[in-house]
Tab-separated table of C-alpha atoms in Angstrom:
chain	number	residue	atom	x	y	z
A	252	TYR	CA	104.838	107.519	89.290
A	253	ILE	CA	102.576	105.987	91.398
A	254	VAL	CA	103.961	105.085	94.317
A	255	SER	CA	101.575	102.124	96.439
A	256	ALA	CA	101.901	100.353	99.635
A	257	ALA	CA	100.983	97.946	102.183
A	258	SER	CA	99.260	100.991	105.503
A	259	GLY	CA	103.038	100.894	107.345
A	260	ALA	CA	104.998	99.453	104.564
A	261	GLY	CA	106.926	103.219	104.819
A	262	LYS	CA	106.329	104.899	102.550
A	263	THR	CA	105.584	108.171	103.584
A	264	SER	CA	108.764	108.149	104.943
A	265	LEU	CA	110.582	106.776	101.583
A	266	LEU	CA	109.416	108.944	99.497
A	267	ARG	CA	109.692	112.387	101.209
A	268	ALA	CA	113.501	111.202	101.579
A	269	LEU	CA	113.322	110.577	98.020
A	270	MET	CA	111.904	113.774	97.423
A	271	ALA	CA	114.651	115.993	99.931
A	272	GLN	CA	117.562	114.387	97.938
A	273	ASP	CA	115.603	115.352	94.263
A	274	THR	CA	113.720	119.294	94.206
A	275	GLY	CA	112.615	117.929	90.738
A	276	LEU	CA	109.333	115.563	93.052
A	277	VAL	CA	106.784	116.564	93.991
A	278	ILE	CA	104.059	115.004	96.161
A	279	SER	CA	100.887	115.450	95.112
A	280	VAL	CA	98.603	116.471	97.815
A	281	SER	CA	94.776	114.678	97.890
A	282	HIS	CA	91.474	114.431	98.867
A	283	THR	CA	90.188	112.849	102.276
A	284	THR	CA	86.634	112.578	104.286
A	285	ARG	CA	89.677	111.662	107.364
A	286	ALA	CA	90.184	113.740	110.792
A	287	PRO	CA	93.814	114.892	110.619
A	288	ARG	CA	96.314	112.953	112.010
A	289	PRO	CA	98.984	114.722	114.976
A	290	GLY	CA	101.297	116.235	112.791
A	291	GLU	CA	98.997	116.864	110.125
A	292	VAL	CA	98.601	120.475	107.883
A	293	GLU	CA	96.232	121.277	105.316
A	294	GLY	CA	96.981	121.831	101.796
A	295	ARG	CA	100.581	119.476	102.915
A	296	ASP	CA	99.555	116.179	104.120
A	297	TYR	CA	95.871	116.547	102.703
A	298	TYR	CA	93.299	118.282	102.099
A	299	PHE	CA	90.697	117.799	104.285
A	300	VAL	CA	86.542	117.512	103.082
A	301	ASP	CA	83.948	116.338	104.631
A	302	ASP	CA	82.057	113.913	102.217
A	303	ALA	CA	79.430	116.355	100.809
A	304	GLU	CA	81.797	118.141	99.480
A	305	PHE	CA	84.303	115.485	97.800
A	306	VAL	CA	81.164	113.871	96.486
A	307	ARG	CA	80.322	117.300	95.419
A	308	LEU	CA	84.143	117.477	93.464
A	309	ILE	CA	83.301	113.085	92.494
A	310	ASP	CA	80.021	114.630	90.057
A	311	ALA	CA	81.760	117.836	88.615
A	312	GLY	CA	84.470	115.780	87.697
A	313	ALA	CA	87.672	117.198	89.821
A	314	PHE	CA	88.728	113.403	90.336
A	315	LEU	CA	91.787	111.641	88.351
A	316	GLU	CA	91.299	108.709	90.839
A	317	HIS	CA	89.582	108.558	93.397
A	318	ALA	CA	88.466	105.080	96.148
A	319	HIS	CA	87.025	104.181	100.005
A	320	VAL	CA	90.384	103.057	102.159
A	321	PHE	CA	89.175	102.506	105.801
A	322	ASP	CA	85.416	102.995	105.326
A	323	ARG	CA	86.691	106.477	104.334
A	324	ARG	CA	87.134	108.354	100.046
A	325	TYR	CA	90.794	109.123	99.184
A	326	GLY	CA	91.176	110.941	95.529
A	327	THR	CA	93.842	112.547	93.706
A	328	THR	CA	92.652	115.711	91.984
A	329	HIS	CA	93.556	115.914	87.864
A	330	ALA	CA	94.401	119.776	89.053
A	331	ALA	CA	96.425	119.023	91.382
A	332	VAL	CA	98.358	117.016	89.481
A	333	GLU	CA	98.308	118.608	85.998
A	334	ALA	CA	99.825	122.548	87.366
A	335	ASP	CA	102.995	120.529	89.152
A	336	LEU	CA	103.785	118.358	85.406
A	337	LEU	CA	103.323	121.325	83.930
A	338	ALA	CA	105.973	123.243	85.635
A	339	GLY	CA	108.084	120.954	84.243
A	340	ARG	CA	108.053	118.804	87.779
A	341	ASP	CA	107.608	114.935	88.372
A	342	VAL	CA	104.418	113.812	89.931
A	343	LEU	CA	104.704	111.189	92.956
A	344	VAL	CA	101.256	110.074	93.642
A	345	GLU	CA	100.485	107.958	97.236
A	346	ILE	CA	97.810	105.818	96.255
A	347	ASP	CA	95.969	102.556	96.970
A	348	TRP	CA	95.788	99.746	94.121
A	349	GLN	CA	92.484	101.521	92.759
A	350	GLY	CA	93.610	103.751	92.503
A	351	ALA	CA	96.334	103.135	91.010
A	352	ARG	CA	94.421	101.361	88.233
A	353	GLN	CA	92.043	104.600	87.538
A	354	ILE	CA	95.120	106.095	86.898
A	355	ARG	CA	96.340	103.791	84.970
A	356	GLN	CA	93.110	103.329	82.432
A	357	ARG	CA	93.425	107.440	82.380
A	358	VAL	CA	97.666	107.823	81.845
A	359	PRO	CA	99.261	104.919	80.144
A	360	GLU	CA	102.230	106.169	80.220
A	361	CYS	CA	102.533	106.632	84.048
A	362	VAL	CA	104.716	105.104	86.094
A	363	SER	CA	104.206	101.686	88.610
A	364	VAL	CA	105.736	100.986	92.455
A	365	PHE	CA	104.802	98.621	94.567
A	366	ILE	CA	107.053	99.522	98.424
A	367	LEU	CA	106.497	95.832	100.366
A	368	PRO	CA	107.766	94.881	104.022
A	369	PRO	CA	110.796	92.658	104.328
A	370	SER	CA	108.191	90.173	106.029
A	371	GLU	CA	104.643	90.123	107.918
A	372	GLU	CA	106.180	90.443	110.928
A	373	ALA	CA	108.390	93.514	110.073
A	374	LEU	CA	104.719	95.152	108.870
A	375	LEU	CA	103.094	94.193	112.175
A	376	ALA	CA	105.690	95.550	114.241
A	377	ARG	CA	106.054	98.881	112.461
A	378	LEU	CA	101.605	98.903	112.769
A	379	ARG	CA	101.983	98.679	117.100
A	380	GLY	CA	104.808	101.018	116.771
A	381	LEU	CA	103.523	103.084	115.109
A	382	ASN	CA	100.930	103.478	118.967
A	383	GLN	CA	98.313	105.306	117.021
A	384	ASP	CA	95.488	102.031	116.302
A	385	SER	CA	93.972	99.583	119.106
A	386	ASP	CA	94.611	96.200	118.776
A	387	SER	CA	91.607	95.990	117.138
A	388	VAL	CA	92.175	98.332	114.137
A	389	ILE	CA	95.963	96.770	113.667
A	390	ALA	CA	93.927	93.265	113.046
A	391	ALA	CA	91.948	95.458	110.344
A	392	ARG	CA	94.616	97.371	108.683
A	393	MET	CA	97.324	94.416	108.685
A	394	ALA	CA	94.268	91.529	106.324
A	395	ALA	CA	94.001	95.096	104.502
A	396	ALA	CA	97.878	94.831	103.632
A	397	VAL	CA	97.528	91.621	102.165
A	398	SER	CA	94.378	92.263	100.683
A	399	GLU	CA	96.744	95.800	99.505
A	400	MET	CA	100.024	93.377	98.112
A	401	SER	CA	98.374	91.252	96.438
A	402	HIS	CA	97.855	93.533	94.016
A	403	CYS	CA	101.498	93.897	93.307
A	404	GLU	CA	102.155	92.101	90.731
A	405	GLU	CA	99.916	94.750	88.833
A	406	TYR	CA	102.919	97.378	89.126
A	407	ASP	CA	105.678	97.200	87.487
A	408	TYR	CA	107.944	98.335	90.017
A	409	LEU	CA	109.170	96.440	93.992
A	410	VAL	CA	110.920	98.265	96.034
A	411	TRP	CA	111.819	95.817	99.591
A	412	ASN	CA	112.015	98.236	102.219
A	413	ASP	CA	114.195	96.420	104.232
A	414	ASP	CA	117.289	98.725	104.186
A	415	PHE	CA	116.063	101.985	104.255
A	416	GLU	CA	118.351	103.742	102.491
A	417	VAL	CA	118.811	100.656	99.164
A	418	ALA	CA	114.791	101.470	98.962
A	419	LEU	CA	115.669	104.968	99.103
A	420	ALA	CA	118.535	104.361	95.923
A	421	ASP	CA	115.778	101.685	93.877
A	422	LEU	CA	113.624	104.408	94.233
A	423	SER	CA	115.832	107.096	93.455
A	424	ALA	CA	117.241	104.766	90.607
A	425	ILE	CA	113.663	104.428	89.193
A	426	ILE	CA	113.051	107.844	88.556
A	427	ARG	CA	116.139	108.078	87.200
A	428	ALA	CA	116.934	105.610	84.083
A	429	ARG	CA	112.544	107.225	83.316
A	430	ARG	CA	114.389	110.150	83.236
A	431	LEU	CA	116.627	109.405	80.879
A	432	ARG	CA	114.727	107.834	78.071
A	433	ARG	CA	115.135	108.438	74.503
A	434	GLU	CA	111.462	110.127	74.790
A	435	ARG	CA	112.491	112.454	77.960
A	436	GLN	CA	115.761	113.417	76.148
A	437	ARG	CA	114.287	114.429	73.434
A	438	LEU	CA	112.026	116.868	74.572
A	439	GLU	CA	114.247	118.166	76.889
A	440	HIS	CA	118.258	118.816	74.736
A	441	SER	CA	116.059	118.633	70.764
A	442	ASP	CA	118.477	121.812	69.923
A	443	ALA	CA	121.764	119.586	71.515
A	444	LEU	CA	120.167	116.037	69.650
A	445	ALA	CA	119.549	118.332	66.204
A	446	ARG	CA	123.082	119.536	66.549
A	447	LEU	CA	124.976	116.632	67.641
A	448	THR	CA	122.847	114.467	65.084
A	449	HIS	CA	123.020	117.298	61.932
A	450	ASP	CA	119.104	116.225	61.834
A	451	PRO	CA	117.007	119.554	62.226
A	452	LYS	CA	114.071	116.954	62.970
A	453	LEU	CA	115.575	115.816	66.381
């Protein structure tokens, strides 16, 4: 599952709440060249690497997607996603629209979700409430947010984060509906389907 949003739209909080209620979900841990923020932990929030190591990983073909955002590099490795998929878990990938395009090309069956704030004013208030950036940086983030949100129509689903609990329920509904698709049920319940339908091919 690709999940994107403008900075400050509440994506990270929503995904953490979603994972807390759904043990079958995991968030892939990305690599980044930016410095850790207060409270961030290596290997849990990101893998923090320098620019030279990031370039080495690109040259090695390690990334499923990678992009430049605010003069920093971010990327998701094939290994980070494939290990969880093979273990039977659904993987949430938090990325921007650039990375989303790359993953869609490589994994056409992926599901993409864009989380939107209720208004531009609400987004600005959230960015100011983080108390992590100067006014000039917040202005730059707002301009980038407008650019990011202009790509929302490339996504399968739009979730409005006006009411947190409603937005969380909407995300959960998307995951649940995908798991109930015929193809997924055939993989997970082939024996039961064969018995019920008297068709050994199911």
